[in-house]
XYZ file of C-alpha atoms in Angstrom:
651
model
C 48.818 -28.417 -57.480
C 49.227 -29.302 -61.008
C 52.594 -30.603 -62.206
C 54.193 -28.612 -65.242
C 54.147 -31.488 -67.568
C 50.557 -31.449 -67.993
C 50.232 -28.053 -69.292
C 53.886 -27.759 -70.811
C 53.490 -26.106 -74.386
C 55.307 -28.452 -77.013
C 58.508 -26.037 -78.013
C 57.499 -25.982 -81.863
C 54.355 -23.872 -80.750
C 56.413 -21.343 -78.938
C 57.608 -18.436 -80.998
C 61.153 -16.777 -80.964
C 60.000 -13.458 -81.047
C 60.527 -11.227 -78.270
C 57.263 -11.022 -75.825
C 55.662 -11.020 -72.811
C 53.837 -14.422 -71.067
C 51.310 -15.067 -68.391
C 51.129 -18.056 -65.907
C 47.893 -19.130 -64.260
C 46.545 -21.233 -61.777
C 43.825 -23.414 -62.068
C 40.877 -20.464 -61.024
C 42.071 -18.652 -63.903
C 44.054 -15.951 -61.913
C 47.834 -14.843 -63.107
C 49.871 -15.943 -60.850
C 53.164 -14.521 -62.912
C 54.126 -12.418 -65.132
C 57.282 -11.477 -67.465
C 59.212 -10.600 -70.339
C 61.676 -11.913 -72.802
C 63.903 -11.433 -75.601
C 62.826 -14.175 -77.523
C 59.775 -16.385 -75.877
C 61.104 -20.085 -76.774
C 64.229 -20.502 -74.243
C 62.465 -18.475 -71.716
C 59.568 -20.442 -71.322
C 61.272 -23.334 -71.625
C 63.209 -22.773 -68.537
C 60.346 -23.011 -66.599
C 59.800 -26.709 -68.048
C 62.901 -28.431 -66.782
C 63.076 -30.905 -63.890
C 61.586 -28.951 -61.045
C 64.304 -29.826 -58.359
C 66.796 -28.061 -60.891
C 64.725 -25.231 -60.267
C 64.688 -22.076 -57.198
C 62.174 -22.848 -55.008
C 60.667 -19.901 -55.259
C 59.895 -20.685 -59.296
C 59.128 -24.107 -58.532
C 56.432 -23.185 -56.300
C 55.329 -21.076 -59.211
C 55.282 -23.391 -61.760
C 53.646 -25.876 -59.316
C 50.591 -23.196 -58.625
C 49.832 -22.666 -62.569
C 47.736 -24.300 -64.563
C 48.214 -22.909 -67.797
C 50.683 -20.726 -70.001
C 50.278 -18.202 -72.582
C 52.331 -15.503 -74.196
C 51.367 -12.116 -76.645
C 54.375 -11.265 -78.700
C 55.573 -7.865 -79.787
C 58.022 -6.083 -82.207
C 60.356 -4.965 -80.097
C 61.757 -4.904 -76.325
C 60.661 -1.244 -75.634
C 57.000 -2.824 -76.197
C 57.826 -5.881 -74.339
C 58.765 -3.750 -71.546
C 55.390 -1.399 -71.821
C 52.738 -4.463 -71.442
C 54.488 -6.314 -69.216
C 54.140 -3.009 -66.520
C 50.475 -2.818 -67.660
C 49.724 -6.268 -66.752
C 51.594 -6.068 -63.678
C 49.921 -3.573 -62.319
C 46.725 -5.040 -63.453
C 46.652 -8.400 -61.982
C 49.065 -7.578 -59.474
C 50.350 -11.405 -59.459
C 51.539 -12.738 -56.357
C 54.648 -14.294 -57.982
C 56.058 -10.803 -58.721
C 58.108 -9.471 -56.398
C 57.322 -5.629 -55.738
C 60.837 -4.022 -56.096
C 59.428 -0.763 -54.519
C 57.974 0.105 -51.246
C 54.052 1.049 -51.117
C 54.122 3.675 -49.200
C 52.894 7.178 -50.399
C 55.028 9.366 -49.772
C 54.309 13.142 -49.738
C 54.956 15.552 -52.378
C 55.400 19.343 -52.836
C 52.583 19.830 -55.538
C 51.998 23.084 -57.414
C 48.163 22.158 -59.411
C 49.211 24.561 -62.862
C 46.412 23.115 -64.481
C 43.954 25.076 -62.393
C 43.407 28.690 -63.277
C 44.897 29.890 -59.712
C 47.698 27.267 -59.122
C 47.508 26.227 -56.003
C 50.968 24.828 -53.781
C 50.120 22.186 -51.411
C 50.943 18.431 -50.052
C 49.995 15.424 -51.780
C 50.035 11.819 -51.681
C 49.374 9.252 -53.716
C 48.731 8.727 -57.829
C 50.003 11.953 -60.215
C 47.737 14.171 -61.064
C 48.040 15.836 -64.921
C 48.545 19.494 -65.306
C 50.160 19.161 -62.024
C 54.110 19.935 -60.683
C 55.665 17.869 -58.140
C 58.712 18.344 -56.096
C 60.248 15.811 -53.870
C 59.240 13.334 -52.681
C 60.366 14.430 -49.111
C 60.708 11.690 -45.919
C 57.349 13.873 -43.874
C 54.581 16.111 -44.611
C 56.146 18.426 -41.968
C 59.116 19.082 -44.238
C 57.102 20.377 -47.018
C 55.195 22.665 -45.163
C 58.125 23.994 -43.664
C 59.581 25.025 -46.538
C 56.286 26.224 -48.117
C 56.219 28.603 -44.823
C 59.257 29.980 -45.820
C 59.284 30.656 -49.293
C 55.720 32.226 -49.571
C 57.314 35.376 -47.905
C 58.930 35.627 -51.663
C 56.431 33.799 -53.985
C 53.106 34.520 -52.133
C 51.315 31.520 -54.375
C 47.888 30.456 -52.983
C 47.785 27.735 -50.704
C 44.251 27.203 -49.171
C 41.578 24.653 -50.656
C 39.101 25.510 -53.259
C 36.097 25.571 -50.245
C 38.335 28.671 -48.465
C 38.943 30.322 -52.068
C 35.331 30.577 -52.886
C 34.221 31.352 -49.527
C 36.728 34.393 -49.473
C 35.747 35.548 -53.101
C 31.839 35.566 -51.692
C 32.256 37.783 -48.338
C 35.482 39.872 -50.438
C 38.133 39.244 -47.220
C 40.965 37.174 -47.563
C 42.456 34.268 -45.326
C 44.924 35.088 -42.736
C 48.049 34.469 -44.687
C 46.555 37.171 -47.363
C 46.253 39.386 -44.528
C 50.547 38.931 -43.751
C 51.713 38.860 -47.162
C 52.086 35.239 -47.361
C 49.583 34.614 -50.030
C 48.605 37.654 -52.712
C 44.885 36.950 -52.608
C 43.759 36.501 -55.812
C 40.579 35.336 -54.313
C 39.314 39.129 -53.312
C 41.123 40.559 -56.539
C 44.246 41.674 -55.229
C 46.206 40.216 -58.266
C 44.698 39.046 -61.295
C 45.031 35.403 -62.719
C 47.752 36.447 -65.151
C 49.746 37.760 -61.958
C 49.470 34.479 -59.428
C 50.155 32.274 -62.390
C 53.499 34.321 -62.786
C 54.193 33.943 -59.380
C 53.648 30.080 -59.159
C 55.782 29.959 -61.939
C 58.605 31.636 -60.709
C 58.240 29.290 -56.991
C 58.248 26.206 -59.409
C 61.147 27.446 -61.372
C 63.150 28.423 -57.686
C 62.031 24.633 -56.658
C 63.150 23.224 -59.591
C 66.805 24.536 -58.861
C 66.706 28.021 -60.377
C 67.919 29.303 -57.564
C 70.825 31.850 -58.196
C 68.553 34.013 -60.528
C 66.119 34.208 -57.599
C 68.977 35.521 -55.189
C 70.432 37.858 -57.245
C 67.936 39.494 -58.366
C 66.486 40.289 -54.300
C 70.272 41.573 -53.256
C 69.988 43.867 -56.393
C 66.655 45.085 -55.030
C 67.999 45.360 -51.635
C 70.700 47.580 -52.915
C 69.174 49.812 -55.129
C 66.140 50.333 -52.126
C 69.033 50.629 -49.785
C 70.796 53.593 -52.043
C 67.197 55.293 -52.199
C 67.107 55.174 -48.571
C 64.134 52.883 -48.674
C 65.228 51.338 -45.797
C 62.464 49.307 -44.637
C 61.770 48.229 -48.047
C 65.325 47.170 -47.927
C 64.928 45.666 -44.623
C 62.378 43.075 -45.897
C 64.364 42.142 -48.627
C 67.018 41.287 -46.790
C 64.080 39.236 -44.382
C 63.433 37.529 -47.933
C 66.531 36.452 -48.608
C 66.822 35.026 -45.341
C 63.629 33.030 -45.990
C 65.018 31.912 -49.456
C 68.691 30.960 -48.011
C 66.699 28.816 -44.804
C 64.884 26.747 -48.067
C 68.208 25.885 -49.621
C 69.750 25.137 -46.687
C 67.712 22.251 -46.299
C 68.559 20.295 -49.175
C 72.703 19.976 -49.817
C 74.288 21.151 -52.424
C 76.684 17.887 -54.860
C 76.702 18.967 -57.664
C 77.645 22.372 -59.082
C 76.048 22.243 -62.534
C 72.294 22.221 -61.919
C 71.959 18.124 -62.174
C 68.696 16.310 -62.512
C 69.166 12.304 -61.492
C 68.082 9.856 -59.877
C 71.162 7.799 -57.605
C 70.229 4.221 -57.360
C 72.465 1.657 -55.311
C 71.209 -1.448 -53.885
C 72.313 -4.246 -50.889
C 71.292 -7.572 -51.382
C 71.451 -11.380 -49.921
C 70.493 -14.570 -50.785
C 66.678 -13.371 -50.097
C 66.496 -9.725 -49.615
C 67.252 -6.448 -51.049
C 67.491 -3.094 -49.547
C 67.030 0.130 -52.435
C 67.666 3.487 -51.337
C 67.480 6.180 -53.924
C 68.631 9.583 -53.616
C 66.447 12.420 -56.387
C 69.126 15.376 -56.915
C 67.365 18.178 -59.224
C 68.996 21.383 -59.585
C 72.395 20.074 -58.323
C 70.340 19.765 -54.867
C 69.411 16.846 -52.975
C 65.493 17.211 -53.272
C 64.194 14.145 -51.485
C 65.258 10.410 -50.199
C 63.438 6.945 -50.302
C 64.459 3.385 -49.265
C 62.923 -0.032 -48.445
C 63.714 -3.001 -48.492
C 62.191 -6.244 -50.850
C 62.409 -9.747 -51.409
C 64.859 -10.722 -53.956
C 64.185 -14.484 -54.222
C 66.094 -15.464 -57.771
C 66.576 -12.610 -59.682
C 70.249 -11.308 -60.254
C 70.981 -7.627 -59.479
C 70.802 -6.807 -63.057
C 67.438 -7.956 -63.090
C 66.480 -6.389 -60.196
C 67.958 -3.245 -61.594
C 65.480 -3.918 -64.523
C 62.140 -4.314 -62.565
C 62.993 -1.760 -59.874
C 63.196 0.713 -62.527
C 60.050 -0.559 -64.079
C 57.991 -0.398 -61.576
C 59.577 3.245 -60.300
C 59.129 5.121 -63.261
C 55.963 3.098 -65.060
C 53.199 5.341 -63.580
C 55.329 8.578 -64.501
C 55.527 11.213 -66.965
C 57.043 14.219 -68.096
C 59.973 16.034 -65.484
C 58.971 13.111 -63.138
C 61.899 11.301 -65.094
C 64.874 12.759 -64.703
C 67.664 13.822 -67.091
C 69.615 10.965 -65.669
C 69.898 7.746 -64.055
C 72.659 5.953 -62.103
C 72.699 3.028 -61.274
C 75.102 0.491 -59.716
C 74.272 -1.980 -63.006
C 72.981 -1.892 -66.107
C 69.961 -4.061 -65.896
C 70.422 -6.297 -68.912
C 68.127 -4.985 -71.405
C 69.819 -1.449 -70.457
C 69.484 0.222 -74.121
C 65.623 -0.716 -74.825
C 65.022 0.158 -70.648
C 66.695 3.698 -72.200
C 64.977 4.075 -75.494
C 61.519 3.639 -72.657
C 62.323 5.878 -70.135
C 63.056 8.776 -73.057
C 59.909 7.930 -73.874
C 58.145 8.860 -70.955
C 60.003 11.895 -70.153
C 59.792 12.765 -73.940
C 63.791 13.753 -74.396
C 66.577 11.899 -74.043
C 67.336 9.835 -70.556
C 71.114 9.008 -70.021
C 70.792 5.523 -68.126
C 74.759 4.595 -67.017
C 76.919 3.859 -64.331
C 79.027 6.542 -62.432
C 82.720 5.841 -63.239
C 84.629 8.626 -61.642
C 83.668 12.272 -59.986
C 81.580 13.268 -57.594
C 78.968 11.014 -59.359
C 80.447 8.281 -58.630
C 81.094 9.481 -54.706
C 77.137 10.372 -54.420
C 76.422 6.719 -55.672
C 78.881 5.295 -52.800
C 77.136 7.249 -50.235
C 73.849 6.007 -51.459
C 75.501 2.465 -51.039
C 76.419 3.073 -47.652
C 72.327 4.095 -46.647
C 71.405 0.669 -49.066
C 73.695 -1.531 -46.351
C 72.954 0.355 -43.389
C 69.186 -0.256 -44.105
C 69.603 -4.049 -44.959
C 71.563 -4.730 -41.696
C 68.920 -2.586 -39.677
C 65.879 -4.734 -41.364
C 67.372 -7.615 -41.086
C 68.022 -7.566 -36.894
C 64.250 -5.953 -36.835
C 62.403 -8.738 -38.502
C 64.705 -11.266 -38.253
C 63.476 -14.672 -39.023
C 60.114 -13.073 -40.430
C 60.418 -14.952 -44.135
C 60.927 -18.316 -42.498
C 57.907 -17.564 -40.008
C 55.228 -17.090 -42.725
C 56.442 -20.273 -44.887
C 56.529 -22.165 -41.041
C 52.715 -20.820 -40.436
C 51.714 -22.026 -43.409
C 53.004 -25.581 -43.471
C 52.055 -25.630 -39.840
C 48.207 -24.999 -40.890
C 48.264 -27.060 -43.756
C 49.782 -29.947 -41.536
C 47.596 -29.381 -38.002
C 44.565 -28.924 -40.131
C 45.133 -32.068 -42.528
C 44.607 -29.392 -45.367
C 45.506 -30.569 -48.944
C 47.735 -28.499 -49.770
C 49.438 -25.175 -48.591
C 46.761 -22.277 -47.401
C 47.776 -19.442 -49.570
C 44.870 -17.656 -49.154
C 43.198 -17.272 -46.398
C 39.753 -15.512 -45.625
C 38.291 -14.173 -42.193
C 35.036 -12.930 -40.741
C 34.060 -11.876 -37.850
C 30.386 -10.233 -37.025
C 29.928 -7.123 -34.959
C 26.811 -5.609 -33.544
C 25.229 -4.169 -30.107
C 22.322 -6.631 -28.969
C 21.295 -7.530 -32.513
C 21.176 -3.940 -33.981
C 23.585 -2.587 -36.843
C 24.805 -6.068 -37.487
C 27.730 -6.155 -39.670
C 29.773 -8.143 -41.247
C 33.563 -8.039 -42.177
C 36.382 -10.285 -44.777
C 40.007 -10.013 -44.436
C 42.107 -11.849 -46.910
C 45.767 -12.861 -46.344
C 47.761 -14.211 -48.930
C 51.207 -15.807 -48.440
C 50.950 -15.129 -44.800
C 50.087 -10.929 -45.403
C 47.507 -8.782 -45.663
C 45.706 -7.706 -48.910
C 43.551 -5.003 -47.658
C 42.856 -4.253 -51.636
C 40.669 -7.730 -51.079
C 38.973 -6.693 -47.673
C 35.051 -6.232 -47.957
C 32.759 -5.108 -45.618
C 28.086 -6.718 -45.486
C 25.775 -4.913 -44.054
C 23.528 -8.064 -42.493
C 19.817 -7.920 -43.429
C 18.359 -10.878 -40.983
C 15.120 -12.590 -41.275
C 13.172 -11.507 -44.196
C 10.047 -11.027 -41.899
C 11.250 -9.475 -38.680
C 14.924 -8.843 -39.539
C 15.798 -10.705 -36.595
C 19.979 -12.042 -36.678
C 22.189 -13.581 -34.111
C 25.263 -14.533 -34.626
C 25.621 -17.935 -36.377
C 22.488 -16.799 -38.579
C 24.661 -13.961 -39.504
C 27.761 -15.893 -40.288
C 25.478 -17.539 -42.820
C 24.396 -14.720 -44.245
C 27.649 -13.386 -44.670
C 29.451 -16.849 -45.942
C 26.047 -17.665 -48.098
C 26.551 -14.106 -49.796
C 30.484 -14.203 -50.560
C 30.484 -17.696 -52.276
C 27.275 -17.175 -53.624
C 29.360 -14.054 -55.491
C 32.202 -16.397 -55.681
C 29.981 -18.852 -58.055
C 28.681 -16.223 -60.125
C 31.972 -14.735 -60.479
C 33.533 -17.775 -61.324
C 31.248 -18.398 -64.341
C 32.208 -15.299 -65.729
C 35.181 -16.145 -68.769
C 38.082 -16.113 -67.208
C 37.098 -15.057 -64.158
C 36.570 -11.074 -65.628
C 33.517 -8.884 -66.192
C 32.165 -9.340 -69.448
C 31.020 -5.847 -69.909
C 34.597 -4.065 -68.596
C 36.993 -6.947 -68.959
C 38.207 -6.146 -65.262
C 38.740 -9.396 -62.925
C 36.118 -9.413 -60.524
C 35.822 -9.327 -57.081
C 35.189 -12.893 -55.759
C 36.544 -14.919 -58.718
C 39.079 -16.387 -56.195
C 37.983 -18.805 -54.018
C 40.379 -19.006 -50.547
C 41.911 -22.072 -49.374
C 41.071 -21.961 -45.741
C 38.279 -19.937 -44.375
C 38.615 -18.778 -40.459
C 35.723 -17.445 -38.496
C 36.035 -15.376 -35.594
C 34.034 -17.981 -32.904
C 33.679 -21.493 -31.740
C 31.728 -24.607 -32.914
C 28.216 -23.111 -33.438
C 29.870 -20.691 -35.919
C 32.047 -22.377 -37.959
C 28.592 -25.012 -38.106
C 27.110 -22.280 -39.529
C 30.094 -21.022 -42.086
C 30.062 -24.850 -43.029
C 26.840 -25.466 -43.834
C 26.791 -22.076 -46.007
C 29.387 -23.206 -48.032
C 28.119 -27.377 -48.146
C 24.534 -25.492 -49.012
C 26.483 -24.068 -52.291
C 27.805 -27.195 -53.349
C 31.469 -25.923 -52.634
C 33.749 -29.142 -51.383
C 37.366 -27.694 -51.696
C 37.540 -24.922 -48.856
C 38.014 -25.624 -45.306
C 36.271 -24.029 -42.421
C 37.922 -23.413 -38.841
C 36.719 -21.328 -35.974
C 39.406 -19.744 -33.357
C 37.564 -18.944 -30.402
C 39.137 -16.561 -28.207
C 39.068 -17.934 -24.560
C 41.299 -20.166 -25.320
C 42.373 -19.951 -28.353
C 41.468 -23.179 -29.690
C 40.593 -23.967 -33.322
C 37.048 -25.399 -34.069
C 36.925 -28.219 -36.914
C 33.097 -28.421 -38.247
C 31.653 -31.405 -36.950
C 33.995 -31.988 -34.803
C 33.129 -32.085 -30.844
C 36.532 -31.315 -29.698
C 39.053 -28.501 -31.051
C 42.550 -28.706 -32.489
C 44.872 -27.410 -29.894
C 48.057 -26.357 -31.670
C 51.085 -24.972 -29.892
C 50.909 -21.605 -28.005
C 54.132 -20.683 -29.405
C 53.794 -21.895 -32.867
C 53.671 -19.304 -35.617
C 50.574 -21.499 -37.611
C 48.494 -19.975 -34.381
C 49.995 -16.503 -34.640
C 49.054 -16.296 -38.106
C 45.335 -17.108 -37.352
C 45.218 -14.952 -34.283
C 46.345 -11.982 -37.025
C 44.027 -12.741 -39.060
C 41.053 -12.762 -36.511
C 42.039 -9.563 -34.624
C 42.045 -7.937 -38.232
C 38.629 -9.098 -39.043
C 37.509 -8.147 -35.665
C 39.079 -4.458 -36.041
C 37.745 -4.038 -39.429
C 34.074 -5.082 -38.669
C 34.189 -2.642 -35.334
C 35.708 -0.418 -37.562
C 32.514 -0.719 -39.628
C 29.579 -0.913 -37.013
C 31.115 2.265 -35.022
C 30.299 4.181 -38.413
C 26.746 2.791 -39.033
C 25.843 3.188 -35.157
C 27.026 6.638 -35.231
C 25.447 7.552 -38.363
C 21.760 5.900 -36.996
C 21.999 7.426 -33.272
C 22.126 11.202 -35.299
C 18.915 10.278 -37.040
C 15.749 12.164 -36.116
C 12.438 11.686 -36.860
C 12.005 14.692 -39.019
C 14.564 13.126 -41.378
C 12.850 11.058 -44.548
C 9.626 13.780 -44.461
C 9.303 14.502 -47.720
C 10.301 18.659 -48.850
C 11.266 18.904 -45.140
C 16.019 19.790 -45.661
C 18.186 20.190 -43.138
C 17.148 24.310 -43.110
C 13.509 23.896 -42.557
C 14.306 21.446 -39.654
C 16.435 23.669 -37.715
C 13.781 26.152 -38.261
C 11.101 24.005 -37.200
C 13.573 23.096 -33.769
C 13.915 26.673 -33.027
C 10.711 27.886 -33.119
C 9.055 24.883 -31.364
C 12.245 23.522 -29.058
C 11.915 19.919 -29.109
C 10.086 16.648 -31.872
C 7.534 16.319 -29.031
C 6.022 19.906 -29.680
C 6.235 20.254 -33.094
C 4.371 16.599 -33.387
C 1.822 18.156 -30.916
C 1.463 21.664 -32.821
C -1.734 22.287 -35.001
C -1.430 23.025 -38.839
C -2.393 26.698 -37.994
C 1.378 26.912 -35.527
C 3.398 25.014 -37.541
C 2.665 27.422 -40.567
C 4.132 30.018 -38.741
C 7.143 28.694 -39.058
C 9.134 30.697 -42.212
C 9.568 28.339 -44.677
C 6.472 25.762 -43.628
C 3.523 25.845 -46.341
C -0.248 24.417 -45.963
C 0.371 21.744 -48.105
C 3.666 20.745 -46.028
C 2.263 21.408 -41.963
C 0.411 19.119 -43.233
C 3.014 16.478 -44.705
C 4.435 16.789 -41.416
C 1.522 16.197 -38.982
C 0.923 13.492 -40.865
C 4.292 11.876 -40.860
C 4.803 12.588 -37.449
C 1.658 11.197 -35.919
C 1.431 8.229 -38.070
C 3.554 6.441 -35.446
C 3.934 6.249 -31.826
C 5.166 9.715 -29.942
C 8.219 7.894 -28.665
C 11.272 10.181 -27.616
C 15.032 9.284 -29.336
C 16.604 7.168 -27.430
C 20.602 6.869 -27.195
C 20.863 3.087 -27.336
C 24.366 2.965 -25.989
C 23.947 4.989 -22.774
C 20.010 5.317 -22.576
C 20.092 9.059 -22.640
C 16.834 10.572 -24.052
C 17.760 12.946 -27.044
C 14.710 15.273 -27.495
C 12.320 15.847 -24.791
C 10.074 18.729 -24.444
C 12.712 21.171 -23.412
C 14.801 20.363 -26.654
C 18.248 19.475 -24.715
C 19.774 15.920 -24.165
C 18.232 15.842 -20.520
């Protein structure tokens, strides 16, 4: 680790202007990233005596290499690159002030000619209306169950749609009413796009034009002595009365905000955010983050950075409250208007039954703290202690931040694969994982295992050098960091002596002198040192060995992960498959006609003709094909089962 002195910028070359800076490490990768008002006292902070300093920003400075800033007009702009380099180099320094899970949405697709209401996950989608996000999948659908009794919007995938448009019948739910099958023509695309926009408008909180305008329905069908007519309305209402239910009503005068409130200590804080639209509690999230040395403020700041920086549109809501102004509250404002494209009211709730929502928010914030913190108690202090315990047992150089794992699966040399895990800071970054397909021996294609460790190693830091070439460790032709620009600090292979020989000499082959190679073999659990004839025995309890017995039982699920999809893919193969003009249709005719691989290999150009479908020119494609190698039957190689035989079953 470098020392800040060496690269500290002299002060005169720092500008005052507000901007946003990056620190690196000596590979080249950002290892921080932030903001400031004005540049100069900012980054200056970072230069004074490092025992003044958190730990957590010492260890930061003491991982980069190298400083540099961008400056910009103003703090709305400041604010704007600083979440687009975030969430482009995704520095480790940065603590993630929102959980990453994907939680499911209530999606209606608009920008499809017959809108479509269904679950989704994951990134926002344009022309697209969300509602939520809800705490399960099952909740959504629920609700979608009962409110397509009034707005029968289409629900089934595009597949279904243009299956029902070809054969002109409708799904089941356009058979009860629960869907007004546009597919077959039963309403036109003017129509369903009404209708979705009327269930987005009842979603969005419209509610009490909805209502009233069924019970005067009901009436007036009631007074004609329509009385079944009636009867379903009143079934309707039901349905519609069953959604709101679900979500409670706090405030009376149609409300869109977000209610943030947080619970912190010295290294952890617990969010929980309630979304109210239409007056209505529409969906809850919490988790809980590391807070390290940021102030609340601060967090405030980020948290609402990194919430809203992927969004658009409604996805902002009229208003948010939170417990603090982050400190840069009235550019953080002037942003979030500009995503939603009108005005955003960012305060805190002084009085009302604002200000009692917010303290019920609170209440989930410190209930979820307390609950986290008697789950994984401990947990931070465990990773640090596995670390320094590796870096000490090991006689490392310095701290492993990341670490690398491989493990090889196969069955009796055949569909050998390869897997990588990567931990960094003691967790998974499955975002790094990679999966090799192992080639062999260029003649035969012949592997075993510590060949195939070399393979694998030979191919990653092989990538690694190229990668590292590249300026600034990023693809010249898209500018995007590449994948192996990064070397690890330890590398851990799933084995004992004979493969971590291997993963050594891969790596010494390369010219590569500053990663170290350790093998945990599994009997016992003892760590292999190359060159070494006996193994590093560290203590069964000690978190340094839990950390590495993670990492291998990750590498090993992964690469079984892996093989279980090639093997199952080869085993389905048949030796019709790769014949040139022969599909997947003219196969199953050729199977049905003959019964079996072993008769059509055995038929005569004149038979195989008569197949529908099977020209001259192809009967005799495949006779060729087919006895140009041995007349072997498929063979299941995990349970020796023969697949084709001359009766065509799996005798």
């Amino acid at each position: 680790m470098a020392h800040p002195s060496t690269y500290r910028p002299r002060p005169g070359e720092i500008p005052t202007d507000p901007g946003v800076y990056r620190f690196r490490d000596k590979d080249g990768r950002v290892i921080y990233v932030g903001k400031a008002k004005s540049l100069r006292p900012r980054l200056s902070s970072y230069f004074q005596d490092v025992g003044m300093l958190h730990p957590r920003t010492a260890s930061m400075v003491m991982a980069g290499a190298s400083v540099e800033w961008t400056t910009v007009l103003t703090e709305v702009e400041a604010l704007q690159l600083e979440y687009s380099w975030i969430k482009e180099f995704d520095p480790r320094f940065n603590v993630k002030y929102r959980d990453d899970k994907s939680y499911p949405y209530l999606a209606v697709t608009m920008g499809e000619e017959f809108p479509r209401a269904q679950v989704l996950r994951g990134a926002k989608r344009k022309g697209t209306r969300y509602f939520g996000p809800y705490a399960h999948a099952w909740a959504i659908r629920e609700t979608l169950d009962q409110a397509l009794r009034v707005f029968p919007v289409r629900t089934c995938s595009t597949g279904v749609f243009k299956r029902a448009s070809q054969v002109g019948r409708p799904c089941l739910l356009g058979y009860i009413d629960k869907c007004s099958a546009p597919c077959v023509g039963r309403v036109d695309a003017e129509a369903h796009r009404q209708i979705a926009e009327e269930f987005c408008d009842f979603m969005a909180g419209e509610s009490t034009k909805f209502m009233k305008r069924l019970e005067r329905q009901m009436r007036d069908a009631s007074d004609a002595l329509e009385f079944e007519t009636a009867a379903r309305l009143r079934d309707d209402i039901g349905a519609l009365q069953r959604v709101l239910e679900k979500s409670a009503v706090v405030f009376g005068d149609g409300t869109d905000a977000d209610v943030f409130a947080l619970a912190d200590d010295e290294l952890e804080v617990a969010v929980q955010v309630f979304h109210v639209r239409g007056g209505r509690i529409r969906g809850q999230r919490g988790w809980v983050a590391e807070k390290e040395f940021e102030t609340v403020p601060e967090v405030v700041g980020h948290l609402l950075q990194q919430l809203y920086g992927g969004e658009e549109g409604e996805s902002v809501p009229r208003e948010v409250l939170v417990p603090v102004l982050p400190d840069d509250s009235d550019s953080m404002g002037q942003w979030l208007s500009g995503l939603r494209g009108s005005r955003v009211d960012l305060r805190v709730p002084q009085r009302g039954d604002k200000k009692t929502l917010m303290e019920t928010v609170e209440r989930n914030a410190k209930q979820s703290l307390a609950r986290h913190k008697v789950a994984r108690a401990g947990d931070l202090t465990a990773r640090s202690q596995a670390l320094q315990q590796l870096q000490e047992f090991l006689a490392l150089d310095e701290s492993p931040l990341r670490i690398e794992c491989y493990d090889i699966s196969h069955v009796q040399g055949t569909q050998v694969v390869g897997s990588m895990v990567v931990f960094e800071d003691g967790l998974a970054r499955k975002g790094e994982y990679r999966r090799f397909i192992v080639r062999g021996d260029e003649v035969t294609g012949a592997t075993d295992d510590t060949a195939a460790m070399h393979e694998v190693l030979t191919r990653r830091f092989r990538r690694y050098l190229k990668d590292r070439d590249e300026p600034q460790g990023r693809d010249e032709e898209t500018g995007r960091p590449t994948r192996f620009a990064y070397p690890p600090q330890l590398v851990v292979v799933d084995g004992g002596l004979p493969q971590v020989n291997a993963a050594a000499r891969a790596i010494e082959d390369l010219g590569i002198v500053d990663v170290a190679v350790v093998g945990l073999a599994k009997r016992l659990e003892e760590v292999w040192v190359p060159g070494q004839d006996f193994p590093v025995v560290l203590p069964r309890t000690s978190e340094g060995l839990y950390l590495l017995q993670r990492l291998r039982d990750e590498a090993h699920r992964f690469a079984i992960t892996f093989h279980r999809q090639r093997r199952s893919k080869a085993m389905t193969n048949s030796a019709l498959d790769g014949i040139p003009g022969l599909g997947d249709v003219k196969q199953k005719s050729l199977l049905r006609h003959f019964g079996s691989v072993k008769r059509i290999r055995a038929a005569t150009l004149d038979e195989l003709g008569e197949v529908k479908g099977i020209g001259p020119t192809l009967a005799e494609t495949i006779q060729r094909e087919l006895t140009g190698a041995p007349a072997e039957p498929t063979v299941n190689l995990m349970t020796g089962e023969i697949l084709d035989d001359e009766r065509g079953s799996n005798a």
